[in-house]
PDB file of C-alpha atoms in Angstrom:
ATOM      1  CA  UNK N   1     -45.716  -8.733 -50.020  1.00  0.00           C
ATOM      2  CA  UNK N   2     -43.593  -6.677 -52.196  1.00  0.00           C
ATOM      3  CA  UNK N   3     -43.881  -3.640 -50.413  1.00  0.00           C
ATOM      4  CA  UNK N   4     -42.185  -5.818 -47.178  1.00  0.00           C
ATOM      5  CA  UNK N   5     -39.691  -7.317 -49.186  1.00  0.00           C
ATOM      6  CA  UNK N   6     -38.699  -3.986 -50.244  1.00  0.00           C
ATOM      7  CA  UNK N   7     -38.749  -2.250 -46.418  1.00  0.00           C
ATOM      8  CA  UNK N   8     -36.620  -5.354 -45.716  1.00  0.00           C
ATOM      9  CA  UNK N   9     -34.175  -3.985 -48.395  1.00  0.00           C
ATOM     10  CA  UNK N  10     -34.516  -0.426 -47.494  1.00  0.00           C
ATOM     11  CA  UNK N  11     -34.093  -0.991 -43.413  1.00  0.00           C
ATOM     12  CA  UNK N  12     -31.424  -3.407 -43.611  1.00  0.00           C
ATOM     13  CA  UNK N  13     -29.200  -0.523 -45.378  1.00  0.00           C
ATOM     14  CA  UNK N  14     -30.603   2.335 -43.519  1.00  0.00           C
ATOM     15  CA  UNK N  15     -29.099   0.947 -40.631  1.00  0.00           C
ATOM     16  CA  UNK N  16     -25.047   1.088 -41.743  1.00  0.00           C
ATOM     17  CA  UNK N  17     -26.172   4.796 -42.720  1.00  0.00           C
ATOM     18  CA  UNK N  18     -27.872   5.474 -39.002  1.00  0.00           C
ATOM     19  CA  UNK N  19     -24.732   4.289 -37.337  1.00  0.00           C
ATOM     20  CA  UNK N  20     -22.297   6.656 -38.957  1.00  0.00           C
ATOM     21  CA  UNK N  21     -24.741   9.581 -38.597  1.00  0.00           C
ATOM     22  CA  UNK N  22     -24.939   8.497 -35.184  1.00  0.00           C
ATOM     23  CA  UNK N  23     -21.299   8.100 -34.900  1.00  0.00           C
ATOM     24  CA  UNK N  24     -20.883  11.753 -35.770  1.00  0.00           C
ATOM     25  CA  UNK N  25     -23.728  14.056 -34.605  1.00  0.00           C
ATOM     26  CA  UNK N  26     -24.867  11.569 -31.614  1.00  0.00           C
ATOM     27  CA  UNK N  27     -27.780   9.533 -31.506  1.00  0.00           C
ATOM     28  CA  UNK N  28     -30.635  12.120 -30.300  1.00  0.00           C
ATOM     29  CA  UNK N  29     -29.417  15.078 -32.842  1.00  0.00           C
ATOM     30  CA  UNK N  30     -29.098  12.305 -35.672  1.00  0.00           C
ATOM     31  CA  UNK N  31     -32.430  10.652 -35.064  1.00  0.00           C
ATOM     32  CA  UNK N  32     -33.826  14.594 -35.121  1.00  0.00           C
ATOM     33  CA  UNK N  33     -31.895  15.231 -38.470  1.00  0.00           C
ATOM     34  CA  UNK N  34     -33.076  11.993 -40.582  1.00  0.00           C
ATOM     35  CA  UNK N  35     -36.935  12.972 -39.298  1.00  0.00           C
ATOM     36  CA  UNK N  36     -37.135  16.694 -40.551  1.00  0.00           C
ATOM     37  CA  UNK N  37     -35.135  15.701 -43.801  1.00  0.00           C
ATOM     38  CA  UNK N  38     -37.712  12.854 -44.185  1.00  0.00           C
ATOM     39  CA  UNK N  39     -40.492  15.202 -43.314  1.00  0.00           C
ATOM     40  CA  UNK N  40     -39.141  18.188 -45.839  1.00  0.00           C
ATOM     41  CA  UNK N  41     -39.129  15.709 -48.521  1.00  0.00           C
ATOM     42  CA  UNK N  42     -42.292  13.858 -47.989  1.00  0.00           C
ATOM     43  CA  UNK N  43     -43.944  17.017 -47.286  1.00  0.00           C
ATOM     44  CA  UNK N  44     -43.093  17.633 -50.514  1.00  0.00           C
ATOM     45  CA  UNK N  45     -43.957  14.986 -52.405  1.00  0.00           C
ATOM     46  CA  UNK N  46     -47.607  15.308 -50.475  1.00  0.00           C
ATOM     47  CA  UNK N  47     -47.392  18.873 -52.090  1.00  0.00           C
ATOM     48  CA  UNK N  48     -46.629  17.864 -55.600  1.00  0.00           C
ATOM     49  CA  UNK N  49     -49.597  15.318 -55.413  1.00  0.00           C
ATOM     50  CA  UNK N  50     -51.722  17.954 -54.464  1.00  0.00           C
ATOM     51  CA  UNK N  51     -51.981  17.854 -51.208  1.00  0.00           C
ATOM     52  CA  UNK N  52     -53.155  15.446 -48.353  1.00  0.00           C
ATOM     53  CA  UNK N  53     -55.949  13.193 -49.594  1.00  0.00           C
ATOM     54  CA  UNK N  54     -56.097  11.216 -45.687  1.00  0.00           C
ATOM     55  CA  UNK N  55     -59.218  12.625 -43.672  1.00  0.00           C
ATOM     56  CA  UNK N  56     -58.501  13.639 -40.282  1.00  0.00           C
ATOM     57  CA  UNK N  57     -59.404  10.611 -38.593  1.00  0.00           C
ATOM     58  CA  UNK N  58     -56.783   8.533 -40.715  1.00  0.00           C
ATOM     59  CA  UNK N  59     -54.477  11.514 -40.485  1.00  0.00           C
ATOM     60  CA  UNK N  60     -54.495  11.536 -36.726  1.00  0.00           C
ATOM     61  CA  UNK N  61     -54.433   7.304 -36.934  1.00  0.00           C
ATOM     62  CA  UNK N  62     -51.226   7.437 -38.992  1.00  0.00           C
ATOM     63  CA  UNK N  63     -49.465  10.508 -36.555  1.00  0.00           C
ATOM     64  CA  UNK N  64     -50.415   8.023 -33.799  1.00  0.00           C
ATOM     65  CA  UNK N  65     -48.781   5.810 -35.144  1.00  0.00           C
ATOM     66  CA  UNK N  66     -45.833   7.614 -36.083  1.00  0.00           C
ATOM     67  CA  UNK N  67     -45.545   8.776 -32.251  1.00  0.00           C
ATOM     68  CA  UNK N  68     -46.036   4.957 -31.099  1.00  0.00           C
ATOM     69  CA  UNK N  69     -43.095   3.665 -33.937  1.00  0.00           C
ATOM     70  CA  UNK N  70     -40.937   6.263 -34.820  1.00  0.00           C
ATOM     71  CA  UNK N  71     -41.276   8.075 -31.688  1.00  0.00           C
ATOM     72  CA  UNK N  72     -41.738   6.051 -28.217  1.00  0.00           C
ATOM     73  CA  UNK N  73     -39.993   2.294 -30.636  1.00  0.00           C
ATOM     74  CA  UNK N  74     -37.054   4.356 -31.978  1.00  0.00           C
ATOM     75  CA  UNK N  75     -36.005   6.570 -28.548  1.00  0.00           C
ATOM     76  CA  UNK N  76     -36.132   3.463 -26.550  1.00  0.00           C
ATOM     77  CA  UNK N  77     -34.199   1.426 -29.217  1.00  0.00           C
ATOM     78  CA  UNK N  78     -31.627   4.520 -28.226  1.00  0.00           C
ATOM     79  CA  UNK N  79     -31.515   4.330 -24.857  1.00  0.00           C
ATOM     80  CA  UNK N  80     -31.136   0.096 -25.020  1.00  0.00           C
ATOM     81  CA  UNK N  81     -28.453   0.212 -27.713  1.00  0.00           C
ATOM     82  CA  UNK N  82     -25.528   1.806 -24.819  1.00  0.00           C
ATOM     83  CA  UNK N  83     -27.071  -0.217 -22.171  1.00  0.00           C
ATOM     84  CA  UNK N  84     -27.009  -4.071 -23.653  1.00  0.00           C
ATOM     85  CA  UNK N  85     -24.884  -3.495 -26.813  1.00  0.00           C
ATOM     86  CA  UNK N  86     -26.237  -3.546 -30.647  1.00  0.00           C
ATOM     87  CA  UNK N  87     -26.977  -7.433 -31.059  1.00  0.00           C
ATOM     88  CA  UNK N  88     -28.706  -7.856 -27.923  1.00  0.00           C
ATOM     89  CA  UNK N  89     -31.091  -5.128 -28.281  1.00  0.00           C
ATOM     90  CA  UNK N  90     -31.818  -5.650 -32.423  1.00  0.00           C
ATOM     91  CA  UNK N  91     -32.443  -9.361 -31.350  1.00  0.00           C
ATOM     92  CA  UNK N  92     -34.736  -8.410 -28.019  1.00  0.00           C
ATOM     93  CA  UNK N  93     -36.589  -5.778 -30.309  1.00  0.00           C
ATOM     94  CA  UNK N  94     -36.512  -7.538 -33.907  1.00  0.00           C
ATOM     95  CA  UNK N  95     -37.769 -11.072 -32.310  1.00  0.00           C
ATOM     96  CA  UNK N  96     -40.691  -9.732 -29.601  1.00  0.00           C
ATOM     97  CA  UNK N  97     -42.041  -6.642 -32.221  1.00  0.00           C
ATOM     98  CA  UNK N  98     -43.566  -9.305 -35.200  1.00  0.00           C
ATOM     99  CA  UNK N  99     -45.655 -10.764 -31.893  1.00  0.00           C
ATOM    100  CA  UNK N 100     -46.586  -7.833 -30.446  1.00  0.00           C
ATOM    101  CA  UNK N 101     -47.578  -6.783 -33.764  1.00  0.00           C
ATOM    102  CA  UNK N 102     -50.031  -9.990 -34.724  1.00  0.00           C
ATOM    103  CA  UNK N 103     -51.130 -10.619 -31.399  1.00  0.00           C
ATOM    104  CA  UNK N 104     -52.066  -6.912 -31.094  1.00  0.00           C
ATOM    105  CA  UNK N 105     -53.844  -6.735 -34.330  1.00  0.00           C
ATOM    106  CA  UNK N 106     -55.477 -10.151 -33.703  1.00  0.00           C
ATOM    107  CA  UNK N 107     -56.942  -8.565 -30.371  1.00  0.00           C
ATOM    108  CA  UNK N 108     -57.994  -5.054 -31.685  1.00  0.00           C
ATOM    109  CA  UNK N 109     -58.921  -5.485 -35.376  1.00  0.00           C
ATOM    110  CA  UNK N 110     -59.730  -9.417 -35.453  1.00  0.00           C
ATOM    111  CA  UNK N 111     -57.387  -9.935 -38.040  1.00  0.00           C
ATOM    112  CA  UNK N 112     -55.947 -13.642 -37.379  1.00  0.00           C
ATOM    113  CA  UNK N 113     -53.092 -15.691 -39.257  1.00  0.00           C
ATOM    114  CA  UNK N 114     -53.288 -19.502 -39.699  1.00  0.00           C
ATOM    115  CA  UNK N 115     -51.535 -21.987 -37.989  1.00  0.00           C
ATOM    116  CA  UNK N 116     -49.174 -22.593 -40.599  1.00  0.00           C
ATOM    117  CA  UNK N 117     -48.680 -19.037 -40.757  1.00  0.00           C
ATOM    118  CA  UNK N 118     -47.832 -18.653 -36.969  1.00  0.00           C
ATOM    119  CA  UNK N 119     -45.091 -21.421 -37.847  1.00  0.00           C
ATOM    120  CA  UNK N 120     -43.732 -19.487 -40.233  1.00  0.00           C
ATOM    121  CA  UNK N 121     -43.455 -16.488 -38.442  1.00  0.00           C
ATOM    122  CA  UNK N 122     -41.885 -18.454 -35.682  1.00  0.00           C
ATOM    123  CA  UNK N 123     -39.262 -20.305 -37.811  1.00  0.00           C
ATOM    124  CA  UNK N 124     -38.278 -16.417 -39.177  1.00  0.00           C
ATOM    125  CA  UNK N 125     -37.987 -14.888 -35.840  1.00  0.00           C
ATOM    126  CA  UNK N 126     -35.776 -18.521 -34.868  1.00  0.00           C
ATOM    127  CA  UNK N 127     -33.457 -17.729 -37.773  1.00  0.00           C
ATOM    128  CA  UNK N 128     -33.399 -14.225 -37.008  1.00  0.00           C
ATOM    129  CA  UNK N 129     -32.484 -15.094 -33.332  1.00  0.00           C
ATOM    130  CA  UNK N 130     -29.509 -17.506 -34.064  1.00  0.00           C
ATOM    131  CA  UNK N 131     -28.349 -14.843 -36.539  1.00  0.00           C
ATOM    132  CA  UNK N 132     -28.169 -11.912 -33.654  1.00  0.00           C
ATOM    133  CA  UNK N 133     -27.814 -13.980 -30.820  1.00  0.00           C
ATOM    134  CA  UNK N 134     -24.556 -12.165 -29.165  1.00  0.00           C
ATOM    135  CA  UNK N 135     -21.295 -14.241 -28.922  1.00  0.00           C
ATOM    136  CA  UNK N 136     -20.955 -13.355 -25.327  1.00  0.00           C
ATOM    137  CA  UNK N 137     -23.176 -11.573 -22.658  1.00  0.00           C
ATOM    138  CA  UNK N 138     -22.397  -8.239 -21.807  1.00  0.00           C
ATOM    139  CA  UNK N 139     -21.232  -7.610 -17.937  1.00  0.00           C
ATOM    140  CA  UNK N 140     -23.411  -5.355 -16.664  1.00  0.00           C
ATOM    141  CA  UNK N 141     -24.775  -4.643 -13.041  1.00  0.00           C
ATOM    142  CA  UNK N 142     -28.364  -6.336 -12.155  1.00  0.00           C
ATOM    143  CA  UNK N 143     -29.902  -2.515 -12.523  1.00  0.00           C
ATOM    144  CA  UNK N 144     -28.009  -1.970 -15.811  1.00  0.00           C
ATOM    145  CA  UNK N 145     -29.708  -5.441 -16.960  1.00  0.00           C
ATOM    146  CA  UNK N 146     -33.251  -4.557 -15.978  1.00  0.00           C
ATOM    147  CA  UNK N 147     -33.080  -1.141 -17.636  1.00  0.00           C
ATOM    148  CA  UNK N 148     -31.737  -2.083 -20.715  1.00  0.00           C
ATOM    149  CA  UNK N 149     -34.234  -4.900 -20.965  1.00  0.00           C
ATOM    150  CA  UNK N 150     -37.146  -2.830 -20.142  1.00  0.00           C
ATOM    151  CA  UNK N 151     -36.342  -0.193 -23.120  1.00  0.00           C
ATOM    152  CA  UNK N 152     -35.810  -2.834 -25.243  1.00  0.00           C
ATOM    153  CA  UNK N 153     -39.381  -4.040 -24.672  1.00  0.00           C
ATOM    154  CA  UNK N 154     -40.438  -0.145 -24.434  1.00  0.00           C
ATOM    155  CA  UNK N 155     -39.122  -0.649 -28.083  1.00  0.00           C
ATOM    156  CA  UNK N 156     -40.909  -3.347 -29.246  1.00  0.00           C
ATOM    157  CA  UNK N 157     -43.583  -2.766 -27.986  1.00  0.00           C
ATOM    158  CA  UNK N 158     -43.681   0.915 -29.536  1.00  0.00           C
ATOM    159  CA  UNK N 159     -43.263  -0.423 -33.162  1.00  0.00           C
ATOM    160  CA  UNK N 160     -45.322  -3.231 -33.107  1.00  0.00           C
ATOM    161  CA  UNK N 161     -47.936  -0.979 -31.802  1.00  0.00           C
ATOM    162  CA  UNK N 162     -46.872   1.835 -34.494  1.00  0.00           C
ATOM    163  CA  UNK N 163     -47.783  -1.455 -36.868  1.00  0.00           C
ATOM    164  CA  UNK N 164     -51.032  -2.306 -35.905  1.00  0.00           C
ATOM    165  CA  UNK N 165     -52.058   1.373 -35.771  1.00  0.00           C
ATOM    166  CA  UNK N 166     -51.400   1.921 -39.049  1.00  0.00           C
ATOM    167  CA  UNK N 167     -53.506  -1.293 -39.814  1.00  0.00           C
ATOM    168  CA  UNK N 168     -56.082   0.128 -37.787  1.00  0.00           C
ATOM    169  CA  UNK N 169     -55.859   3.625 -39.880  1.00  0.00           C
ATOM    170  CA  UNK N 170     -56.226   1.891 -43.162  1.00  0.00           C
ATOM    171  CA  UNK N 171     -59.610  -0.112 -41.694  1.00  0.00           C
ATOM    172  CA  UNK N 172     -60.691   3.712 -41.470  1.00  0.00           C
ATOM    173  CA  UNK N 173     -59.353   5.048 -44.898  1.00  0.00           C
ATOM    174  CA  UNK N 174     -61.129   1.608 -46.693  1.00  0.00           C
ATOM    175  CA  UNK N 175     -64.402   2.733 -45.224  1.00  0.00           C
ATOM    176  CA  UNK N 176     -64.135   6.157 -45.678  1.00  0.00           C
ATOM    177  CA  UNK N 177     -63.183   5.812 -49.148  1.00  0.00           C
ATOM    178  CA  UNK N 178     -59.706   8.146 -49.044  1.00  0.00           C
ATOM    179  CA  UNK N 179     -56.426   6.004 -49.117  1.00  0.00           C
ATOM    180  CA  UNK N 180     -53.706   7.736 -48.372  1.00  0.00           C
ATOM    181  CA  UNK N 181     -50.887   6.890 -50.771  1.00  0.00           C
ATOM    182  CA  UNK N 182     -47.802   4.937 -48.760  1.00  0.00           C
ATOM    183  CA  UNK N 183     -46.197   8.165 -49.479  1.00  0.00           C
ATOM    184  CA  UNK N 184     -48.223  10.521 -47.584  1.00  0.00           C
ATOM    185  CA  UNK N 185     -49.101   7.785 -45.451  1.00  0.00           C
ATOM    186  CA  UNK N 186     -45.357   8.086 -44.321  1.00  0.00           C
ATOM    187  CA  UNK N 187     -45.071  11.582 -44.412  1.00  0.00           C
ATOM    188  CA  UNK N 188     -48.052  11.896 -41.064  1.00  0.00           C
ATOM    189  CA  UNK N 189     -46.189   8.990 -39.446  1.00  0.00           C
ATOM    190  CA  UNK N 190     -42.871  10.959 -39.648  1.00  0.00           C
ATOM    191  CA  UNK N 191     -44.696  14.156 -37.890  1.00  0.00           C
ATOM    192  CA  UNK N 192     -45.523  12.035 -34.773  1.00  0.00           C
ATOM    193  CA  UNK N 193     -41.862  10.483 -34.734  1.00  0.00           C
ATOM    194  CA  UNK N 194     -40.645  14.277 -35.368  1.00  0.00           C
ATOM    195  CA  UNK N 195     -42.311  15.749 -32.254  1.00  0.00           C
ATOM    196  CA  UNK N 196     -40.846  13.154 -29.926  1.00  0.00           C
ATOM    197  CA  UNK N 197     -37.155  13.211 -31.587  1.00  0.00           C
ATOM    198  CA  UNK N 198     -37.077  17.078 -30.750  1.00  0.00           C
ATOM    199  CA  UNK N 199     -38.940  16.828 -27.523  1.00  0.00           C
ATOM    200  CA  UNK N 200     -35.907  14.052 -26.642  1.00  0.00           C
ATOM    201  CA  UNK N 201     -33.524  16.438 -27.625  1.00  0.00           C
ATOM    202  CA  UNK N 202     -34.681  19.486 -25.991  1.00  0.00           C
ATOM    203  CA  UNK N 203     -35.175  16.825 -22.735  1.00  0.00           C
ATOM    204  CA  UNK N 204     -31.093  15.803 -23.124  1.00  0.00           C
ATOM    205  CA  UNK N 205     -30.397  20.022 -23.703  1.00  0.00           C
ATOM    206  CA  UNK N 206     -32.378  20.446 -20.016  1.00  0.00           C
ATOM    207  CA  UNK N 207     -30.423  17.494 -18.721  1.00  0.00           C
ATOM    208  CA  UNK N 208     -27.271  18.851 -19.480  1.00  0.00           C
ATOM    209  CA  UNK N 209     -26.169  15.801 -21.227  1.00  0.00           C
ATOM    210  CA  UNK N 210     -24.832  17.540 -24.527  1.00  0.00           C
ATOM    211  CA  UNK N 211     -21.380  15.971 -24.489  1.00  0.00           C
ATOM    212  CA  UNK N 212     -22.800  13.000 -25.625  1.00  0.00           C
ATOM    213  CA  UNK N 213     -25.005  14.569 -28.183  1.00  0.00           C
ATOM    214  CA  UNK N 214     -22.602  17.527 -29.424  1.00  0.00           C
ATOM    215  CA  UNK N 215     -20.499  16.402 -32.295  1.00  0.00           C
ATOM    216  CA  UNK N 216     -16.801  16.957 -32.806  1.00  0.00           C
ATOM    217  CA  UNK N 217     -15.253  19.650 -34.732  1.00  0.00           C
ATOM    218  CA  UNK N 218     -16.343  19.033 -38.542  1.00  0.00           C
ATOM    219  CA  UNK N 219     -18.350  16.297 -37.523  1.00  0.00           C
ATOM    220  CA  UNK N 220     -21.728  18.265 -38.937  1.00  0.00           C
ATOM    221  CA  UNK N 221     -20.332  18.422 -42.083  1.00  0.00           C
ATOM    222  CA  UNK N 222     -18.794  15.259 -42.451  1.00  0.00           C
ATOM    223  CA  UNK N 223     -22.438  13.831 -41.041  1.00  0.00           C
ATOM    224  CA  UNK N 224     -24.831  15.344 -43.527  1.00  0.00           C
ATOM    225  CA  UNK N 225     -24.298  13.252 -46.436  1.00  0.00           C
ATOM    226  CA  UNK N 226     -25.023  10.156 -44.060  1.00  0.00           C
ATOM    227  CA  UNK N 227     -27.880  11.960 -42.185  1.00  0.00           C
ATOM    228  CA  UNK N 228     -29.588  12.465 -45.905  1.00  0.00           C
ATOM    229  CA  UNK N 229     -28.523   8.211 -47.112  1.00  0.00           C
ATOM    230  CA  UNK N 230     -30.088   7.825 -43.360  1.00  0.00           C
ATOM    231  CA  UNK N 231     -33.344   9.895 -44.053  1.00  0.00           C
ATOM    232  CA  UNK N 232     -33.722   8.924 -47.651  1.00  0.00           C
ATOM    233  CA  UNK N 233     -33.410   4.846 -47.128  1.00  0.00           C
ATOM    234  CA  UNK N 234     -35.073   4.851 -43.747  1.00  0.00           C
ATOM    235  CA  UNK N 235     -38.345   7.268 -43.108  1.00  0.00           C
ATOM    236  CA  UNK N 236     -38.935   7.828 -46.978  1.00  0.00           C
ATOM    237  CA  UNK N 237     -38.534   5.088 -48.893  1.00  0.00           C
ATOM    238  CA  UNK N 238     -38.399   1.962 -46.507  1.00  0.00           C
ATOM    239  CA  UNK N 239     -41.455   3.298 -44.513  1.00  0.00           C
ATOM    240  CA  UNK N 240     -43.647   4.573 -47.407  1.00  0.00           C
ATOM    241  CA  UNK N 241     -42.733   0.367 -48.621  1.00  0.00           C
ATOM    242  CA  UNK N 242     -43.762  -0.395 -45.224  1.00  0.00           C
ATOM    243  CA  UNK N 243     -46.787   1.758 -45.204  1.00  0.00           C
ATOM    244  CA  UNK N 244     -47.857   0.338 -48.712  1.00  0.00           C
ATOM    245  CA  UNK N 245     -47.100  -3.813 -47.440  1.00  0.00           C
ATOM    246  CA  UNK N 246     -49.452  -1.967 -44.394  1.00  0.00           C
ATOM    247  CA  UNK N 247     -52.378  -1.270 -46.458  1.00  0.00           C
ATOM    248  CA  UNK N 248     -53.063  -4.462 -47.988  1.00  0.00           C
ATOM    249  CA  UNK N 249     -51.030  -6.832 -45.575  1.00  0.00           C
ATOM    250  CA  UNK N 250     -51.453  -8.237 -42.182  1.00  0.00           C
ATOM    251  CA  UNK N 251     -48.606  -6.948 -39.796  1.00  0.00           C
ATOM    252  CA  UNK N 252     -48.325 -10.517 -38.655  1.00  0.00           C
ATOM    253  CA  UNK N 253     -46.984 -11.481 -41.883  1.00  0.00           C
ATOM    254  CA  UNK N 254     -45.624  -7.921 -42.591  1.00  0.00           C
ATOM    255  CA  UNK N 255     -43.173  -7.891 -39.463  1.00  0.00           C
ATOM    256  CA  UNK N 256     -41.851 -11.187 -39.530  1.00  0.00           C
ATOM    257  CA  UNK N 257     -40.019 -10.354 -43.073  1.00  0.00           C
ATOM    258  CA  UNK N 258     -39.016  -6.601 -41.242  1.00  0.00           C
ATOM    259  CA  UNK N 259     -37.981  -8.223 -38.537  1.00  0.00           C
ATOM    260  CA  UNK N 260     -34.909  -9.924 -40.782  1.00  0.00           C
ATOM    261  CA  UNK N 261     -33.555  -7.038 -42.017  1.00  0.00           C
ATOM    262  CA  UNK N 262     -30.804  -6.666 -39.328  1.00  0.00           C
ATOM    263  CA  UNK N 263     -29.859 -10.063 -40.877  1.00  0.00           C
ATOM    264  CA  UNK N 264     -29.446  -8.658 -44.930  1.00  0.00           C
ATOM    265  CA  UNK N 265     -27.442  -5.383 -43.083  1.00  0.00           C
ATOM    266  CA  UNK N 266     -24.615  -7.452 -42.224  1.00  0.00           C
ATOM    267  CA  UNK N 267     -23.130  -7.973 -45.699  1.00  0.00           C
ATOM    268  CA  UNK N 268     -23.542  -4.220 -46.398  1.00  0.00           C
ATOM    269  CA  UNK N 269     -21.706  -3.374 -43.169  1.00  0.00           C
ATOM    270  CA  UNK N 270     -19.297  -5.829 -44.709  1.00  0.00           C
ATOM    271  CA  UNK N 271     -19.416  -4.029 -48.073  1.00  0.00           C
ATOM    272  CA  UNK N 272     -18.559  -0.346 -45.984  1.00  0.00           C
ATOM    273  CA  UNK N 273     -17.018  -1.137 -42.751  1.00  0.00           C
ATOM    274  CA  UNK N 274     -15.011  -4.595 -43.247  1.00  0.00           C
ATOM    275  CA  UNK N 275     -16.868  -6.551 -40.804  1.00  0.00           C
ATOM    276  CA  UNK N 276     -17.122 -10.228 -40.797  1.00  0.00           C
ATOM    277  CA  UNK N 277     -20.111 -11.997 -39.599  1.00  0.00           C
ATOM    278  CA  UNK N 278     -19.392 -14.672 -37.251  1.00  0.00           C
ATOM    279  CA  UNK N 279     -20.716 -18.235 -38.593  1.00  0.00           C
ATOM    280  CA  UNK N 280     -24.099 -18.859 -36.557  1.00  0.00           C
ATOM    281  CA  UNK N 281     -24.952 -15.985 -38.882  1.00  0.00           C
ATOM    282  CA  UNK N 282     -25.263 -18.195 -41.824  1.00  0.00           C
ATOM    283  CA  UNK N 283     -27.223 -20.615 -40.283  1.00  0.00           C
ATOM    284  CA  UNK N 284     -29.869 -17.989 -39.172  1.00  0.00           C
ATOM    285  CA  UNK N 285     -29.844 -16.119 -42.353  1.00  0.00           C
ATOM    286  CA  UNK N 286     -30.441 -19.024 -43.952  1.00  0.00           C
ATOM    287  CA  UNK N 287     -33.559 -20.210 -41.264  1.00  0.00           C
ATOM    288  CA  UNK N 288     -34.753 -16.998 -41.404  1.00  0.00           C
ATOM    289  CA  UNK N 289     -34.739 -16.709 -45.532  1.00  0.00           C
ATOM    290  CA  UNK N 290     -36.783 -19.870 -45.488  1.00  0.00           C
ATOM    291  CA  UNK N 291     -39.673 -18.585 -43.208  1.00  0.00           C
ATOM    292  CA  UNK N 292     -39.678 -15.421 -45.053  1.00  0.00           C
ATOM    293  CA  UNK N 293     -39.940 -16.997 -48.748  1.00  0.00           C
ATOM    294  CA  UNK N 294     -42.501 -19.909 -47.487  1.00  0.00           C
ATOM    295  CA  UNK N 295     -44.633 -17.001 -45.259  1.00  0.00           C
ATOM    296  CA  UNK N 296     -44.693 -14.847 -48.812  1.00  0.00           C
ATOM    297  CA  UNK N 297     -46.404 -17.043 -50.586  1.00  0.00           C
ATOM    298  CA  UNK N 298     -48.750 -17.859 -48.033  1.00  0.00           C
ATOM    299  CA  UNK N 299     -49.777 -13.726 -48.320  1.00  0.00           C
TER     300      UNK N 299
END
C-alpha cells in the first residue's frame, strides 16, 4: 500500500498545480501540456532503462487504460467542473470511482474484497463525502443539472475503468513473465490520455470555442512552470505510484485511499492560495483518515 499512500500524496498536490495551469492556459490546452511533458519525460526514462520491456498485449492493456482514465475520466472531469462547481464534481467522481473500480474488477477479474474490507472502503468514501460535500447547491437549470451529473459519472466511470484495466494488464504481464516497471507502465497510460487531450483540443479549435481555451497575454509564460509542477506531480510520479500500488494491489483497496486525496489538497491550497476549509472538513478528514489507515493494514 505504499505506492497508494504515495499517489494520495502526489494527487492531492497535483491538483493546486492543475488549477493555476488551468487558470492560465485553459483547461483543454493545460490538460494537453501536462500529458506531452509527462510523456517527454517518461519516454525518457523508458529510454534510459533500455527501452520498453511490456509485450504488446500489456502495452495495448495499459494505453487502454490510459484512454479509459486519463483520457475519457479526465475530459469529462472538465466538462463537469464549469457545470456543477469543483466540490460537487470531486465528491460525485472521488466517492462513485473506488466502486466502480472494485465492483468492476470483482466482475471481470474475480478479484473480491472482504466484508470488513467493503466497510472500510465505505467509511473512507463517508469521510471523504462529508469533507467535499458543498456548503450550498449550485442554481442551475434542470438540463444544466442532468449534464453536469452525467459527465461526472462519464468521469468516474472512465477512471475506475482506467483502474481495473490496468489490473487486468498486470494479470497479463504476471503470466507472460514481462512486468512493466510503474514507470513505463505510466509512460503507455499517458499515450492513450495524450491522444484524447489533443483530439479534445483540436474538437474545441473546430468548435470555435478558443476564447475559453486561449490564454491571456503572458499567460504561456507565466503557465509553464505550473504546467511542468502539474506534469511532474500528476502523470509521472503520482501515476507511476499508482501504477506500482496497481501491480500488486486490488483497486478496491487502491481507490478508496486515491479517492481522499482531494481531502490532503486542502491544506496545500491553504499553504499557496489562503483558503480556509470550512469545519465539516475536519470531521471528514478525520473519517476518512481512519478508513484509510484501518483498510492499509488489512492490504
Amino acid at each position: 500500500m505504499a505506492g497508494a499512500f504515495l499517489t494520495l500524496i502526489f494527487f492531492a498536490v497535483t491538483a493546486v498545480f492543475a488549477g493555476r495551469s488551468a487558470l492560465l492556459l485553459g483547461p483543454v490546452p493545460a490538460n494537453l501540456a501536462r500529458l506531452v511533458v509527462a510523456a517527454l519525460v517518461l519516454g525518457s526514462w523508458v529510454a534510459f532503462q533500455g527501452g520498453a520491456a511490456a509485450g504488446p498485449s500489456v502495452a495495448a492493456w495499459l494505453f487502454l487504460s490510459g484512454v479509459a482514465g486519463f483520457g475519457l475520466g479526465g475530459l469529462a472531469m472538465f466538462q463537469a467542473l464549469p457545470r456543477l462547481g469543483a466540490s460537487l464534481s470531486m465528491l460525485i467522481v472521488q466517492c462513485l470511482t473506488v466502486w466502480v473500480a472494485a465492483g468492476g474488477e470483482a466482475a471481470w477479474l474475480g478479484t473480491r474484497l472482504g466484508a470488513g474490507q467493503w466497510a472500510l472502503a465505505a467509511l473512507t468514501v463517508l469521510g471523504v463525502a462529508i469533507g467535499l460535500m458543498p456548503s450550498s447547491w449550485p442554481s442551475l437549470e434542470p438540463r444544466a443539472w442532468r449534464t453536469g451529473v452525467a459527465w461526472a459519472l462519464v468521469s468516474a466511470l472512465g477512471q475506475g475503468l482506467g483502474a481495473v484495466i490496468s489490473r487486468k494488464a498486470y494479470a497479463v504481464a504476471h503470466l507472460a513473465g514481462r512486468i512493466p516497471d510503474p514507470g513505463e507502465a505510466a509512460w503507455l497510460r499517458v499515450l492513450g490520455g495524450l491522444g484524447v487531450a489533443a483530439a479534445a483540443l483540436v474538437w474545441c479549435a473546430a468548435r470555435r470555442r478558443r476564447e475559453t481555451d486561449t490564454p491571456a497575454d503572458g499567460g504561456l509564460r507565466r503557465a509553464w512552470p505550473w504546467v511542468a509542477a502539474n506534469a511532474l506531480t500528476g502523470p509521472v510520479l503520482g501515476v507511476a505510484c499508482y501504477q506500482w500500488a496497481l501491480s500488486s494491489t486490488p483497486a478496491g483497496l487502491v481507490q478508496p485511499v486515491v479517492s481522499a486525496s482531494p481531502l490532503l489538497t486542502i491544506p496545500f491550497a491553504l499553504w499557496l492560495e489562503g483558503r480556509r476549509p470550512k469545519p465539516r472538513y475536519y470531521a471528514g478528514a478525520v473519517v476518512a483518515v481512519a478508513g484509510v489507515v484501518l483498510l492499509s493494514l488489512t492490504a
